[in-house]
Amino acid sequence: MFSMRKVASHLSPYYGALASLPTLGVDSLAGPGVLRYTSSGSTLSKNLKSKKSKTPPKRVVFISQSTDIFSNLAFEDWLYKNWSFEKRNILLLWRNSPCVVIGRHQNPYVEANLPYLESAGVPMARRNSGGGTVYHDEGNLNCTFFTTRDRYNRKENLEMICNALREDFGLQVEANQRDDVILGDNYKVSGSAAKLGRLVAYHHCTLMVGTDKQQLNLALQGDKSIQSKATSSVPAPVMNLSDAKKDISVEQLIASIGRKYLCNPMEGTESSSQQTFQQSNGFTLINPTDDWFPGLGKLQADLSSHTWLHNMTPRFSITRPVTLPECVAHNTTVNITVQAYHGEIEDVRVASKGICPDVEELINEIGRAVKGSRFTVDIFNDLDNRMRLPQPLRTQRSMM
């Protein structure tokens, strides 16, 4: 959880002494043409029109009190589905306990070291936006900018972040053509992704402040030998902001970026002298739970499910050498390819040439038995064990 005393102490020069920041529940979200729940929280009405208003929308900074990746991703999705951004735009600032987050169209086996994550108790999540894989911990700040679709402007958001880092911390950063924020000698400190709907959109990015780079490297060592149609991450050398400025903190960044967002020149003004500060309650604490935001719990359950993480995976194939048991063939190793689609085994075949027809037929029989079962990294051990079993045990339908 964020240290709100620290955040408040960095805001005080701008907004006066802040004993605490306001908190927000679903009742506070209701407003004309925005969002309204009944007392039971069961009905919802939302203005679905997305014509660009002459009056620029107000800006609000939400700060999540949760460090759970599934709660924070669910809250992003909840806002995307339930909020009308015509009158109020949102910057959500959040961070997570250690986790790996892959893009909507990525392959978890390619992107991350799944055995290591399981042994370390580090969860993996698939987000709704595209883009590449990132490692999060509490030394990483996440920023999500919510707007109507016609006001979406990723480059403007990144320039605002760069201005905060340059003006408040003296860090020479720039956003490149890939919409990464680069520090020093081409070191990446931030990457971006987005989700664009018919009426609303969001852009989110990371900021590496003091991320554990050793854990990052271990967590992101996926199996690059897998042949996949999924979106691949683009590797880049990374750096923490604290490597360039030792005393920088996440709390300082929350205050700095939040101020810049709230105090940006209003759309349509000709001069930065016309910018105005919003009052201190432009910063609002959020507790992303179902009690605060009815329906969020279902979104969280969906995002943390095996189905969402694995069944969204595009088609891929993996080939491994398997030494045949002596009861099948003497001193023989064959390459076996397993193809999977949406988390299920689709095909198993021998990839080696010149294999004995009896051996090939045996592997084909076993392949038919496991077809349609859940893909796991233990599939090749399962194939090896089945070869040792007598008929009909080895060709029973898989329960994996």
Short mmCIF file of C-alpha atoms in Angstrom, two decimals:
data_model
loop_
_atom_site.label_atom_id
_atom_site.label_comp_id
_atom_site.label_asym_id
_atom_site.label_seq_id
_atom_site.Cartn_x
_atom_site.Cartn_y
_atom_site.Cartn_z
CA MET A 1 0.00 0.00 0.00
CA PHE A 2 1.16 3.52 -0.70
CA SER A 3 2.43 5.61 2.19
CA MET A 4 -0.13 8.39 2.04
CA ARG A 5 1.67 10.48 4.67
CA LYS A 6 4.66 10.57 2.32
CA VAL A 7 2.47 11.48 -0.64
CA ALA A 8 0.79 14.23 1.37
CA SER A 9 4.13 15.62 2.51
CA HIS A 10 5.22 16.04 -1.13
CA LEU A 11 1.93 17.72 -2.01
CA SER A 12 1.91 20.19 0.88
CA PRO A 13 4.02 22.89 -0.81
CA TYR A 14 1.34 23.11 -3.48
CA TYR A 15 -1.88 22.44 -1.63
CA GLY A 16 -1.19 23.29 2.01
CA ALA A 17 -0.83 20.81 4.85
CA LEU A 18 -2.77 17.62 4.08
CA ALA A 19 -3.59 15.47 7.07
CA SER A 20 -5.17 12.91 4.75
CA LEU A 21 -6.53 12.51 1.26
CA PRO A 22 -10.24 11.89 0.59
CA THR A 23 -11.51 8.40 -0.14
CA LEU A 24 -14.03 7.50 -2.76
CA GLY A 25 -16.69 4.81 -2.96
CA VAL A 26 -19.29 4.06 -5.58
CA ASP A 27 -21.81 6.57 -4.16
CA SER A 28 -19.30 9.37 -4.71
CA LEU A 29 -19.01 8.50 -8.39
CA ALA A 30 -22.59 9.40 -9.15
CA GLY A 31 -23.07 12.64 -11.01
CA PRO A 32 -25.20 14.13 -13.76
CA GLY A 33 -24.63 12.15 -16.94
CA VAL A 34 -21.80 10.16 -15.38
CA LEU A 35 -22.71 7.14 -13.28
CA ARG A 36 -25.47 6.35 -10.85
CA TYR A 37 -26.30 3.35 -8.68
CA THR A 38 -29.43 2.66 -6.67
CA SER A 39 -29.08 2.04 -2.95
CA SER A 40 -28.90 -1.70 -3.68
CA GLY A 41 -26.12 -1.14 -6.19
CA SER A 42 -27.98 -3.28 -8.69
CA THR A 43 -28.90 -0.83 -11.46
CA LEU A 44 -26.71 1.39 -13.53
CA SER A 45 -27.38 4.20 -15.94
CA LYS A 46 -24.67 5.78 -18.02
CA ASN A 47 -24.49 8.51 -20.58
CA LEU A 48 -23.31 6.73 -23.70
CA LYS A 49 -22.95 9.79 -25.92
CA SER A 50 -19.40 10.66 -26.81
CA LYS A 51 -19.62 13.97 -28.61
CA LYS A 52 -16.72 16.23 -27.79
CA SER A 53 -17.88 18.81 -25.27
CA LYS A 54 -16.98 22.46 -25.64
CA THR A 55 -16.08 22.51 -21.95
CA PRO A 56 -12.96 20.42 -21.23
CA PRO A 57 -13.60 17.64 -18.70
CA LYS A 58 -12.37 18.04 -15.15
CA ARG A 59 -9.42 15.92 -14.09
CA VAL A 60 -9.23 13.62 -11.09
CA VAL A 61 -6.30 11.56 -9.75
CA PHE A 62 -7.23 8.20 -8.23
CA ILE A 63 -4.65 6.43 -6.04
CA SER A 64 -5.29 2.73 -5.50
CA GLN A 65 -4.76 1.47 -1.96
CA SER A 66 -4.37 -2.10 -3.21
CA THR A 67 -1.16 -3.79 -4.30
CA ASP A 68 -2.96 -6.84 -5.69
CA ILE A 69 -2.54 -7.10 -9.44
CA PHE A 70 -5.96 -8.66 -10.06
CA SER A 71 -7.78 -6.02 -7.98
CA ASN A 72 -6.04 -3.20 -9.83
CA LEU A 73 -6.58 -4.69 -13.29
CA ALA A 74 -10.23 -5.32 -12.40
CA PHE A 75 -10.64 -1.68 -11.34
CA GLU A 76 -9.19 -0.54 -14.68
CA ASP A 77 -11.71 -2.74 -16.44
CA TRP A 78 -14.54 -1.54 -14.15
CA LEU A 79 -13.85 2.10 -14.99
CA TYR A 80 -13.54 1.30 -18.69
CA LYS A 81 -16.94 -0.39 -18.70
CA ASN A 82 -18.88 1.81 -16.24
CA TRP A 83 -17.56 5.36 -16.35
CA SER A 84 -18.48 8.16 -18.74
CA PHE A 85 -15.46 10.38 -19.32
CA GLU A 86 -17.18 13.31 -20.97
CA LYS A 87 -17.15 15.43 -17.81
CA ARG A 88 -14.33 13.90 -15.77
CA ASN A 89 -11.11 12.31 -16.96
CA ILE A 90 -9.11 10.09 -14.64
CA LEU A 91 -5.47 9.36 -13.95
CA LEU A 92 -5.19 6.16 -11.91
CA LEU A 93 -1.90 5.68 -10.05
CA TRP A 94 -1.23 2.17 -8.72
CA ARG A 95 1.45 -0.36 -7.93
CA ASN A 96 1.57 -4.06 -7.19
CA SER A 97 3.31 -6.68 -5.13
CA PRO A 98 5.69 -8.77 -7.30
CA CYS A 99 3.90 -10.15 -10.36
CA VAL A 100 4.26 -10.59 -14.12
CA VAL A 101 1.70 -9.02 -16.45
CA ILE A 102 1.40 -10.14 -20.07
CA GLY A 103 -0.46 -8.43 -22.89
CA ARG A 104 -3.86 -9.59 -24.07
CA HIS A 105 -2.48 -11.39 -27.16
CA GLN A 106 0.69 -12.93 -25.68
CA ASN A 107 1.85 -16.44 -24.83
CA PRO A 108 2.65 -16.91 -21.10
CA TYR A 109 5.06 -19.80 -21.80
CA VAL A 110 7.13 -17.64 -24.14
CA GLU A 111 7.08 -14.50 -22.02
CA ALA A 112 7.76 -15.74 -18.49
CA ASN A 113 9.64 -18.35 -16.50
CA LEU A 114 6.56 -20.19 -15.23
CA PRO A 115 8.39 -22.78 -13.08
CA TYR A 116 10.28 -19.99 -11.33
CA LEU A 117 7.14 -17.91 -10.80
CA GLU A 118 5.36 -20.89 -9.28
CA SER A 119 8.25 -21.70 -6.94
CA ALA A 120 8.57 -18.05 -5.89
CA GLY A 121 4.82 -17.57 -5.40
CA VAL A 122 4.74 -14.75 -7.96
CA PRO A 123 1.40 -14.52 -9.82
CA MET A 124 1.03 -13.98 -13.54
CA ALA A 125 -1.81 -11.91 -14.97
CA ARG A 126 -3.10 -11.24 -18.46
CA ARG A 127 -4.37 -7.68 -18.94
CA ASN A 128 -7.01 -6.44 -21.37
CA SER A 129 -4.67 -4.15 -23.31
CA GLY A 130 -2.13 -5.24 -25.90
CA GLY A 131 1.61 -4.68 -25.77
CA GLY A 132 4.43 -6.58 -24.12
CA THR A 133 5.18 -8.28 -20.83
CA VAL A 134 6.25 -6.38 -17.73
CA TYR A 135 7.41 -7.26 -14.25
CA HIS A 136 5.80 -5.29 -11.41
CA ASP A 137 6.79 -4.82 -7.81
CA GLU A 138 6.35 -2.00 -5.32
CA GLY A 139 9.28 -0.18 -6.88
CA ASN A 140 7.27 0.23 -10.07
CA LEU A 141 4.59 2.91 -10.53
CA ASN A 142 1.72 2.35 -12.96
CA CYS A 143 -0.19 5.23 -14.54
CA THR A 144 -3.51 4.77 -16.36
CA PHE A 145 -5.05 7.69 -18.28
CA PHE A 146 -8.80 7.37 -18.97
CA THR A 147 -10.56 9.59 -21.52
CA THR A 148 -13.24 9.49 -24.17
CA ARG A 149 -12.00 7.88 -27.37
CA ASP A 150 -11.82 11.20 -29.22
CA ARG A 151 -9.63 12.76 -26.51
CA TYR A 152 -7.19 9.85 -26.35
CA ASN A 153 -3.62 11.16 -26.71
CA ARG A 154 -0.85 8.81 -25.65
CA LYS A 155 1.99 11.13 -26.69
CA GLU A 156 0.54 13.99 -24.65
CA ASN A 157 0.40 11.74 -21.59
CA LEU A 158 4.00 10.65 -22.02
CA GLU A 159 5.19 14.21 -22.54
CA MET A 160 3.49 15.21 -19.30
CA ILE A 161 5.31 12.41 -17.47
CA CYS A 162 8.62 13.43 -19.06
CA ASN A 163 8.03 17.04 -18.02
CA ALA A 164 7.46 15.92 -14.43
CA LEU A 165 10.70 13.91 -14.43
CA ARG A 166 12.69 16.73 -16.04
CA GLU A 167 11.30 19.66 -14.05
CA ASP A 168 10.92 18.07 -10.61
CA PHE A 169 13.84 15.62 -10.60
CA GLY A 170 16.31 16.89 -13.21
CA LEU A 171 16.14 13.63 -15.17
CA GLN A 172 16.79 13.91 -18.90
CA VAL A 173 14.17 11.65 -20.37
CA GLU A 174 12.44 11.47 -23.74
CA ALA A 175 9.63 9.43 -25.25
CA ASN A 176 10.79 7.54 -28.35
CA GLN A 177 8.87 6.39 -31.45
CA ARG A 178 7.80 3.19 -29.68
CA ASP A 179 6.27 5.31 -26.89
CA ASP A 180 8.86 4.11 -24.40
CA VAL A 181 10.35 6.64 -22.00
CA ILE A 182 14.13 6.56 -22.38
CA LEU A 183 16.72 7.73 -19.85
CA GLY A 184 20.44 8.22 -20.35
CA ASP A 185 22.13 6.08 -22.97
CA ASN A 186 18.94 4.58 -24.44
CA TYR A 187 17.78 2.85 -21.24
CA LYS A 188 14.08 2.14 -20.99
CA VAL A 189 12.33 3.27 -17.80
CA SER A 190 8.74 3.05 -19.06
CA GLY A 191 6.66 1.13 -21.58
CA SER A 192 3.10 1.75 -22.77
CA ALA A 193 -0.03 -0.13 -23.80
CA ALA A 194 -3.60 0.92 -24.50
CA LYS A 195 -7.19 -0.21 -24.96
CA LEU A 196 -9.37 1.73 -27.39
CA GLY A 197 -13.13 1.25 -27.35
CA ARG A 198 -15.88 2.82 -29.39
CA LEU A 199 -16.58 5.54 -26.80
CA VAL A 200 -13.83 5.36 -24.18
CA ALA A 201 -10.12 4.58 -24.08
CA TYR A 202 -7.24 4.22 -21.70
CA HIS A 203 -3.48 4.39 -21.99
CA HIS A 204 -1.33 2.92 -19.25
CA CYS A 205 2.39 2.88 -18.70
CA THR A 206 4.95 1.78 -16.16
CA LEU A 207 7.69 3.75 -14.44
CA MET A 208 10.61 1.80 -13.02
CA VAL A 209 11.60 3.67 -9.87
CA GLY A 210 13.37 1.02 -7.79
CA THR A 211 12.32 -2.31 -9.30
CA ASP A 212 14.30 -5.43 -8.34
CA LYS A 213 16.07 -5.97 -11.66
CA GLN A 214 17.45 -9.37 -10.66
CA GLN A 215 13.93 -10.67 -10.03
CA LEU A 216 12.77 -9.01 -13.23
CA ASN A 217 15.40 -10.88 -15.25
CA LEU A 218 14.60 -14.21 -13.60
CA ALA A 219 10.85 -13.78 -14.01
CA LEU A 220 10.95 -12.87 -17.70
CA GLN A 221 13.12 -15.75 -18.92
CA GLY A 222 10.45 -17.49 -20.97
CA ASP A 223 10.91 -20.32 -23.47
CA LYS A 224 11.90 -18.55 -26.67
CA SER A 225 12.10 -21.84 -28.61
CA ILE A 226 8.30 -22.07 -28.72
CA GLN A 227 6.84 -21.36 -32.15
CA SER A 228 3.93 -19.01 -31.55
CA LYS A 229 1.59 -16.66 -33.39
CA ALA A 230 1.30 -14.52 -30.25
CA THR A 231 2.56 -10.97 -29.91
CA SER A 232 6.18 -11.04 -28.76
CA SER A 233 7.76 -8.63 -26.32
CA VAL A 234 10.60 -6.49 -27.66
CA PRO A 235 13.63 -6.76 -25.34
CA ALA A 236 15.36 -3.55 -24.31
CA PRO A 237 17.98 -2.54 -21.74
CA VAL A 238 16.25 -1.13 -18.68
CA MET A 239 17.17 1.24 -15.87
CA ASN A 240 15.57 2.36 -12.64
CA LEU A 241 15.01 6.08 -12.12
CA SER A 242 16.76 5.60 -8.77
CA ASP A 243 19.90 4.54 -10.68
CA ALA A 244 20.11 8.11 -11.96
CA LYS A 245 18.66 9.88 -8.89
CA LYS A 246 19.17 7.88 -5.72
CA ASP A 247 16.69 9.65 -3.44
CA ILE A 248 13.68 9.48 -5.79
CA SER A 249 10.65 7.61 -4.40
CA VAL A 250 7.33 6.32 -5.68
CA GLU A 251 5.51 8.71 -3.33
CA GLN A 252 7.38 11.67 -4.82
CA LEU A 253 6.41 10.54 -8.31
CA ILE A 254 2.75 10.20 -7.34
CA ALA A 255 2.76 13.80 -6.12
CA SER A 256 4.74 15.09 -9.10
CA ILE A 257 2.83 13.33 -11.88
CA GLY A 258 -0.49 13.95 -10.13
CA ARG A 259 0.21 17.68 -9.93
CA LYS A 260 1.23 17.86 -13.57
CA TYR A 261 -1.93 16.05 -14.62
CA LEU A 262 -4.23 18.26 -12.55
CA CYS A 263 -2.45 21.45 -13.54
CA ASN A 264 -2.00 20.87 -17.25
CA PRO A 265 -3.27 23.75 -19.40
CA MET A 266 -6.96 23.31 -20.10
CA GLU A 267 -7.77 22.25 -23.66
CA GLY A 268 -8.32 25.20 -25.94
CA THR A 269 -6.21 27.69 -23.93
CA GLU A 270 -3.48 29.51 -25.78
CA SER A 271 -1.00 29.95 -22.97
CA SER A 272 0.29 27.94 -20.07
CA SER A 273 -0.29 31.06 -17.97
CA GLN A 274 -3.99 30.22 -18.14
CA GLN A 275 -3.53 26.87 -16.38
CA THR A 276 -5.25 26.55 -13.03
CA PHE A 277 -4.62 24.36 -10.00
CA GLN A 278 -7.40 22.13 -8.84
CA GLN A 279 -8.03 21.91 -5.11
CA SER A 280 -6.30 19.21 -3.05
CA ASN A 281 -9.24 16.83 -3.37
CA GLY A 282 -8.19 16.28 -6.96
CA PHE A 283 -6.28 13.40 -5.32
CA THR A 284 -8.59 10.59 -4.19
CA LEU A 285 -7.86 7.29 -2.50
CA ILE A 286 -9.52 4.24 -4.05
CA ASN A 287 -10.18 0.87 -2.45
CA PRO A 288 -10.82 -1.45 -5.42
CA THR A 289 -13.21 -3.98 -3.88
CA ASP A 290 -16.66 -5.27 -4.71
CA ASP A 291 -18.06 -3.47 -1.65
CA TRP A 292 -16.97 -0.13 -3.10
CA PHE A 293 -17.64 -0.91 -6.74
CA PRO A 294 -20.36 -3.54 -7.26
CA GLY A 295 -19.43 -5.96 -10.01
CA LEU A 296 -15.68 -5.52 -9.56
CA GLY A 297 -15.38 -8.86 -7.75
CA LYS A 298 -16.65 -10.73 -10.81
CA LEU A 299 -14.13 -8.94 -13.02
CA GLN A 300 -11.35 -9.81 -10.56
CA ALA A 301 -12.38 -13.49 -10.52
CA ASP A 302 -12.39 -13.60 -14.32
CA LEU A 303 -8.95 -11.97 -14.61
CA SER A 304 -7.41 -14.34 -12.05
CA SER A 305 -8.89 -17.49 -13.62
CA HIS A 306 -6.88 -20.18 -15.42
CA THR A 307 -9.27 -19.77 -18.34
CA TRP A 308 -8.41 -16.10 -18.91
CA LEU A 309 -4.65 -16.56 -18.47
CA HIS A 310 -4.20 -19.66 -20.62
CA ASN A 311 -7.24 -20.05 -22.86
CA MET A 312 -6.63 -16.67 -24.47
CA THR A 313 -3.25 -17.88 -25.72
CA PRO A 314 -2.95 -17.97 -29.54
CA ARG A 315 -1.90 -21.20 -31.28
CA PHE A 316 1.67 -22.37 -30.56
CA SER A 317 3.85 -25.48 -30.87
CA ILE A 318 6.72 -26.78 -28.82
CA THR A 319 9.22 -29.46 -29.87
CA ARG A 320 11.32 -31.47 -27.41
CA PRO A 321 13.60 -34.54 -27.64
CA VAL A 322 12.11 -37.53 -25.79
CA THR A 323 14.17 -40.65 -25.03
CA LEU A 324 11.97 -43.66 -25.60
CA PRO A 325 11.66 -46.25 -22.82
CA GLU A 326 13.63 -49.46 -23.40
CA CYS A 327 10.34 -51.34 -23.56
CA VAL A 328 9.49 -49.36 -26.70
CA ALA A 329 12.86 -48.98 -28.44
CA HIS A 330 16.50 -49.44 -27.52
CA ASN A 331 18.68 -46.36 -27.18
CA THR A 332 16.35 -44.16 -29.24
CA THR A 333 15.51 -40.46 -28.91
CA VAL A 334 12.85 -38.80 -31.01
CA ASN A 335 11.67 -35.22 -31.36
CA ILE A 336 8.01 -34.80 -30.49
CA THR A 337 5.98 -31.68 -31.31
CA VAL A 338 2.98 -30.69 -29.24
CA GLN A 339 0.63 -28.06 -30.67
CA ALA A 340 -1.78 -26.17 -28.43
CA TYR A 341 -4.54 -23.66 -29.01
CA HIS A 342 -6.42 -21.63 -26.40
CA GLY A 343 -4.78 -23.58 -23.59
CA GLU A 344 -5.67 -27.04 -24.92
CA ILE A 345 -3.58 -29.68 -26.69
CA GLU A 346 -4.52 -29.72 -30.35
CA ASP A 347 -2.03 -32.18 -31.84
CA VAL A 348 0.91 -34.42 -30.94
CA ARG A 349 3.20 -35.70 -33.67
CA VAL A 350 6.68 -37.09 -34.27
CA ALA A 351 9.00 -34.44 -35.65
CA SER A 352 11.94 -36.79 -36.36
CA LYS A 353 12.46 -38.46 -39.74
CA GLY A 354 12.87 -42.21 -40.35
CA ILE A 355 11.19 -43.41 -37.17
CA CYS A 356 9.97 -46.99 -36.91
CA PRO A 357 6.29 -47.07 -37.99
CA ASP A 358 5.29 -48.91 -34.79
CA VAL A 359 6.86 -46.18 -32.64
CA GLU A 360 5.22 -43.47 -34.70
CA GLU A 361 1.83 -45.14 -34.40
CA LEU A 362 2.30 -45.51 -30.63
CA ILE A 363 2.97 -41.77 -30.27
CA ASN A 364 0.03 -40.96 -32.52
CA GLU A 365 -2.25 -43.11 -30.32
CA ILE A 366 -1.07 -41.33 -27.20
CA GLY A 367 -1.51 -38.00 -28.96
CA ARG A 368 -5.15 -38.83 -29.70
CA ALA A 369 -5.64 -39.67 -26.03
CA VAL A 370 -4.34 -36.32 -24.77
CA LYS A 371 -5.93 -34.21 -27.49
CA GLY A 372 -8.31 -31.63 -25.99
CA SER A 373 -6.75 -31.81 -22.53
CA ARG A 374 -5.20 -28.82 -20.79
CA PHE A 375 -1.68 -27.95 -21.92
CA THR A 376 0.96 -27.84 -19.19
CA VAL A 377 4.73 -27.72 -19.24
CA ASP A 378 4.68 -31.33 -17.93
CA ILE A 379 3.13 -32.68 -21.14
CA PHE A 380 6.38 -34.33 -22.30
CA ASN A 381 6.79 -36.14 -18.97
CA ASP A 382 3.21 -37.34 -19.37
CA LEU A 383 3.94 -38.63 -22.87
CA ASP A 384 7.02 -40.47 -21.60
CA ASN A 385 5.08 -42.06 -18.72
CA ARG A 386 2.26 -43.19 -21.03
CA MET A 387 4.73 -45.04 -23.26
CA ARG A 388 5.65 -47.22 -20.29
CA LEU A 389 2.05 -48.21 -19.59
CA PRO A 390 0.39 -51.30 -21.07
CA GLN A 391 -2.57 -51.06 -23.42
CA PRO A 392 -5.23 -49.76 -22.86
CA LEU A 393 -3.96 -47.56 -19.96
CA ARG A 394 -1.61 -45.52 -22.10
CA THR A 395 -4.38 -44.43 -24.47
CA GLN A 396 -7.02 -43.57 -21.90
CA ARG A 397 -8.36 -40.03 -22.24
CA SER A 398 -6.15 -37.58 -20.39
CA MET A 399 -7.39 -36.08 -17.13
CA MET A 400 -4.77 -33.30 -17.16
#
